[in-house]
mmCIF file of C-alpha atoms in Angstrom:
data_model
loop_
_atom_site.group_PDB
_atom_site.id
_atom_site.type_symbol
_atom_site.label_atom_id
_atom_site.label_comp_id
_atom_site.label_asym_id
_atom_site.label_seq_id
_atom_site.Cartn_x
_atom_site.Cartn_y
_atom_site.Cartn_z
ATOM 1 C CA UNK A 1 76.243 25.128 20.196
ATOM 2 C CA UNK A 2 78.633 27.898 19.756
ATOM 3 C CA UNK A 3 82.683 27.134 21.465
ATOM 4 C CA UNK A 4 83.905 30.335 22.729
ATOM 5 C CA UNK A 5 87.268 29.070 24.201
ATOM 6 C CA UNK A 6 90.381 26.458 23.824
ATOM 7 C CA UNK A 7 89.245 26.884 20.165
ATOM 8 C CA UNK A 8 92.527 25.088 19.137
ATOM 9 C CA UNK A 9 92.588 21.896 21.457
ATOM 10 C CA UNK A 10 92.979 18.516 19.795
ATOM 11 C CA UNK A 11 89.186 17.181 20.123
ATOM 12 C CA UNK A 12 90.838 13.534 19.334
ATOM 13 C CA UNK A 13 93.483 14.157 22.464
ATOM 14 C CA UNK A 14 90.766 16.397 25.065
ATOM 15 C CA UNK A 15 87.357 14.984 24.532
ATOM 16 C CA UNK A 16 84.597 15.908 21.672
ATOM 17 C CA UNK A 17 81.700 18.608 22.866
ATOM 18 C CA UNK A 18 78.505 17.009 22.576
ATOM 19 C CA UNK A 19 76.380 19.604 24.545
ATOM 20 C CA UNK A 20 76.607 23.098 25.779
ATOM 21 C CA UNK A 21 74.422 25.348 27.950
ATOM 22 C CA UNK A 22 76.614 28.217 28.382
ATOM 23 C CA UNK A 23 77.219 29.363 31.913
ATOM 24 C CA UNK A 24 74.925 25.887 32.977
ATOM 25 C CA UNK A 25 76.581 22.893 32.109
ATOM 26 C CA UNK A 26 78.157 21.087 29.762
ATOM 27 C CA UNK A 27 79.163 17.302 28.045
ATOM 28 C CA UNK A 28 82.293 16.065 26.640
ATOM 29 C CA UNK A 29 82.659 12.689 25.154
ATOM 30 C CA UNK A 30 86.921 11.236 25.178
ATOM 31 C CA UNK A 31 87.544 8.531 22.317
ATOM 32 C CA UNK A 32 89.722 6.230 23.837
ATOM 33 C CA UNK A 33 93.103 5.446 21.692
ATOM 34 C CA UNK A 34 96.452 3.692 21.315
ATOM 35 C CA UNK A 35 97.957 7.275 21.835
ATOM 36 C CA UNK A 36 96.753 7.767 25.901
ATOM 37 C CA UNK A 37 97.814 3.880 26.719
ATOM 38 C CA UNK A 38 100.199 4.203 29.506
ATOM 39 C CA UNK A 39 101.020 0.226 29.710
ATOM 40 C CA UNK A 40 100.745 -3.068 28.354
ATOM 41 C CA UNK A 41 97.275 -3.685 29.800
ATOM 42 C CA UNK A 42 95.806 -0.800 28.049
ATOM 43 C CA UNK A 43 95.659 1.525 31.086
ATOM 44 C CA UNK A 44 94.791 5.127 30.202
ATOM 45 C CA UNK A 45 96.789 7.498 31.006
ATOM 46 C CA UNK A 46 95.166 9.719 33.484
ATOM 47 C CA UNK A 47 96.401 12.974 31.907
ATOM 48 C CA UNK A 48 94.187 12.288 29.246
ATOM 49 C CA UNK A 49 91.038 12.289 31.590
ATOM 50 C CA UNK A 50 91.922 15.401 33.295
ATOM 51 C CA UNK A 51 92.678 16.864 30.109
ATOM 52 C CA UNK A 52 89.155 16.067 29.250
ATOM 53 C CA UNK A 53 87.274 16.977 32.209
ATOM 54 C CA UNK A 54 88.863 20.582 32.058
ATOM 55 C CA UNK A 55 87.871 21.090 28.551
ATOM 56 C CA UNK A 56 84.723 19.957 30.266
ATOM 57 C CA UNK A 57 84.967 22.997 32.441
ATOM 58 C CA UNK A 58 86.548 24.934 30.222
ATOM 59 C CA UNK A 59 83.187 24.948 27.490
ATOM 60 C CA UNK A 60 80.991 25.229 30.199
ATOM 61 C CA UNK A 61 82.111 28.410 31.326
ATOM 62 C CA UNK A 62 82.027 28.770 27.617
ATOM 63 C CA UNK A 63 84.050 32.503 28.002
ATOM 64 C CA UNK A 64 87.676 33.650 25.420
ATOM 65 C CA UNK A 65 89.391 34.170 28.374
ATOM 66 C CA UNK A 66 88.746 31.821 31.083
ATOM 67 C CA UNK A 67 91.199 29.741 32.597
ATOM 68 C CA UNK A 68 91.869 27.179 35.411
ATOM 69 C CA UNK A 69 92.999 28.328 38.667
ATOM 70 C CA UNK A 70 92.565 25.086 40.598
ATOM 71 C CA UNK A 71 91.050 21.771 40.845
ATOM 72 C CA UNK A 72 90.436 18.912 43.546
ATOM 73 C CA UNK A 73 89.812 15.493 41.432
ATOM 74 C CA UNK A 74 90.130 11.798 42.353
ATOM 75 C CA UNK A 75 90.077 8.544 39.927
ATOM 76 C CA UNK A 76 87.675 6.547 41.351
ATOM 77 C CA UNK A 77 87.946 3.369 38.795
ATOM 78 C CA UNK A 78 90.079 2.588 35.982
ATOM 79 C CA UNK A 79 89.608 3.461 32.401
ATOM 80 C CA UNK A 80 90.978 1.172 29.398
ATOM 81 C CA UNK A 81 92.036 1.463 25.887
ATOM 82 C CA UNK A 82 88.362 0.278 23.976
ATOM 83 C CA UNK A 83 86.054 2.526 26.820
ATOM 84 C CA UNK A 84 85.161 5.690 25.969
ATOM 85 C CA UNK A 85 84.396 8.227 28.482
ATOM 86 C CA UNK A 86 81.252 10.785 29.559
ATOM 87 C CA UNK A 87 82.362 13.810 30.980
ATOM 88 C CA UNK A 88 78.910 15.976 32.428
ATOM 89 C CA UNK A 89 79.429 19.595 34.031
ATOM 90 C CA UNK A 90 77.734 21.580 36.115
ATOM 91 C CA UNK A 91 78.232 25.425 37.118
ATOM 92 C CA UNK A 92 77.947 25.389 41.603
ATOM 93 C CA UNK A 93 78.337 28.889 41.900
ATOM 94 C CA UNK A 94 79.404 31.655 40.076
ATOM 95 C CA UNK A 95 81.088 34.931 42.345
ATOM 96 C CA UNK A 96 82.439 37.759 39.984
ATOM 97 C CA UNK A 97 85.255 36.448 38.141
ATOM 98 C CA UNK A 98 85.316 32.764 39.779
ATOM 99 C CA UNK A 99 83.352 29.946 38.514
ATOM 100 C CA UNK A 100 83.192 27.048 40.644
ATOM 101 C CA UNK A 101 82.434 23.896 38.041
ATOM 102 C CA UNK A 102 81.932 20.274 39.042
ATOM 103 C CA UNK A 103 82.641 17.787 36.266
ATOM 104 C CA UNK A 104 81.655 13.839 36.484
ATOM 105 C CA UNK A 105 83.094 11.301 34.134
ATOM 106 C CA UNK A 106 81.290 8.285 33.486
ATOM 107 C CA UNK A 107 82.230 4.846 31.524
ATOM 108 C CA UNK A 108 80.451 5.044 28.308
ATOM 109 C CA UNK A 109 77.629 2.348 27.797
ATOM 110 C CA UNK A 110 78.153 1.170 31.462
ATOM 111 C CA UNK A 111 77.241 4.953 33.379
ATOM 112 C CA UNK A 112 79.878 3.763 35.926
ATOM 113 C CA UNK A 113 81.204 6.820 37.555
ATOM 114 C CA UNK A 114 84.857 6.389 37.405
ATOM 115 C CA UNK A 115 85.741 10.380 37.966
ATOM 116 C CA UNK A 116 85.128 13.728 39.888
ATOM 117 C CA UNK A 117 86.526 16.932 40.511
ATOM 118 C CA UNK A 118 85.847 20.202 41.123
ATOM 119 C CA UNK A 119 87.338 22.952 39.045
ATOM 120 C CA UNK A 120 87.923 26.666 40.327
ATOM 121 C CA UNK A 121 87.850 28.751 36.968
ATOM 122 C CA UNK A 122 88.435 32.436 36.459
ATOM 123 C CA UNK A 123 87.362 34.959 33.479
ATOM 124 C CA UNK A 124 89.831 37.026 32.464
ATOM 125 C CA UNK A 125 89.673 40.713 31.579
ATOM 126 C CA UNK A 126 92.116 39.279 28.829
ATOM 127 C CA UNK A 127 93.597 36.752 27.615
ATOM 128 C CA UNK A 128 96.192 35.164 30.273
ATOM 129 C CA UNK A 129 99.157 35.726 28.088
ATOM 130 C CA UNK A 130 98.446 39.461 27.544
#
């Protein structure tokens, strides 16, 4: 398993790889902690799951320069400080430069679905900064 991209993210913040098949799919595993608790009920925050279901995306694509142009997602359940999350990939379509990636996120130990989205990602000719 070889990470092409977001070769700098915070694994403990964005989700751990577990699995790549480059171009194919792709599974990210988020280690819930005090840092992503949004309240005093141990809600997390759900900026950590997206952040986690892009890198999702992100790997699975698996390209230097590929980058998010859009996504459609909804939070179907809560997740909680102590649950750890699933995130599984899948590549719909690929047209040219556009990448069409669906990404599930599951409870850990449960397999409750508790996200979706669908992520529109482009490969660059170079990176997006240049």
């Amino acid at each position: 398993m070889q990470i092409k991209t977001h070769l700098k993210i915070d694994n403990s913040l964005s989700g751990y790889p577990i699995s790549i098949e480059e171009g194919k799919t792709a599974t990210v595993k988020l280690i819930t902690d005090q840092r992503m608790v949004a309240d005093e009920k141990g809600l997390i925050h759900g900026g950590f799951i997206f952040s986690a279901a892009d890198y999702c995306a992100m790997i699975t694509v698996n390209h230097p320069n590929v980058v998010l142009g859009s996504s459609e997602v909804k939070f179907l359940k809560p997740l909680k400080l102590g649950q750890n999350a699933i995130f599984q990939s899948q590549v719909l379509s690929q047209e040219g430069k556009k990448v069409m990636v669906k990404v599930v996120g599951y409870i850990e130990d449960t397999n409750g679905q508790f996200f979706e989205g669908m992520f529109k990602c482009y490969i660059l000719d170079k990176h997006v900064l240049e």
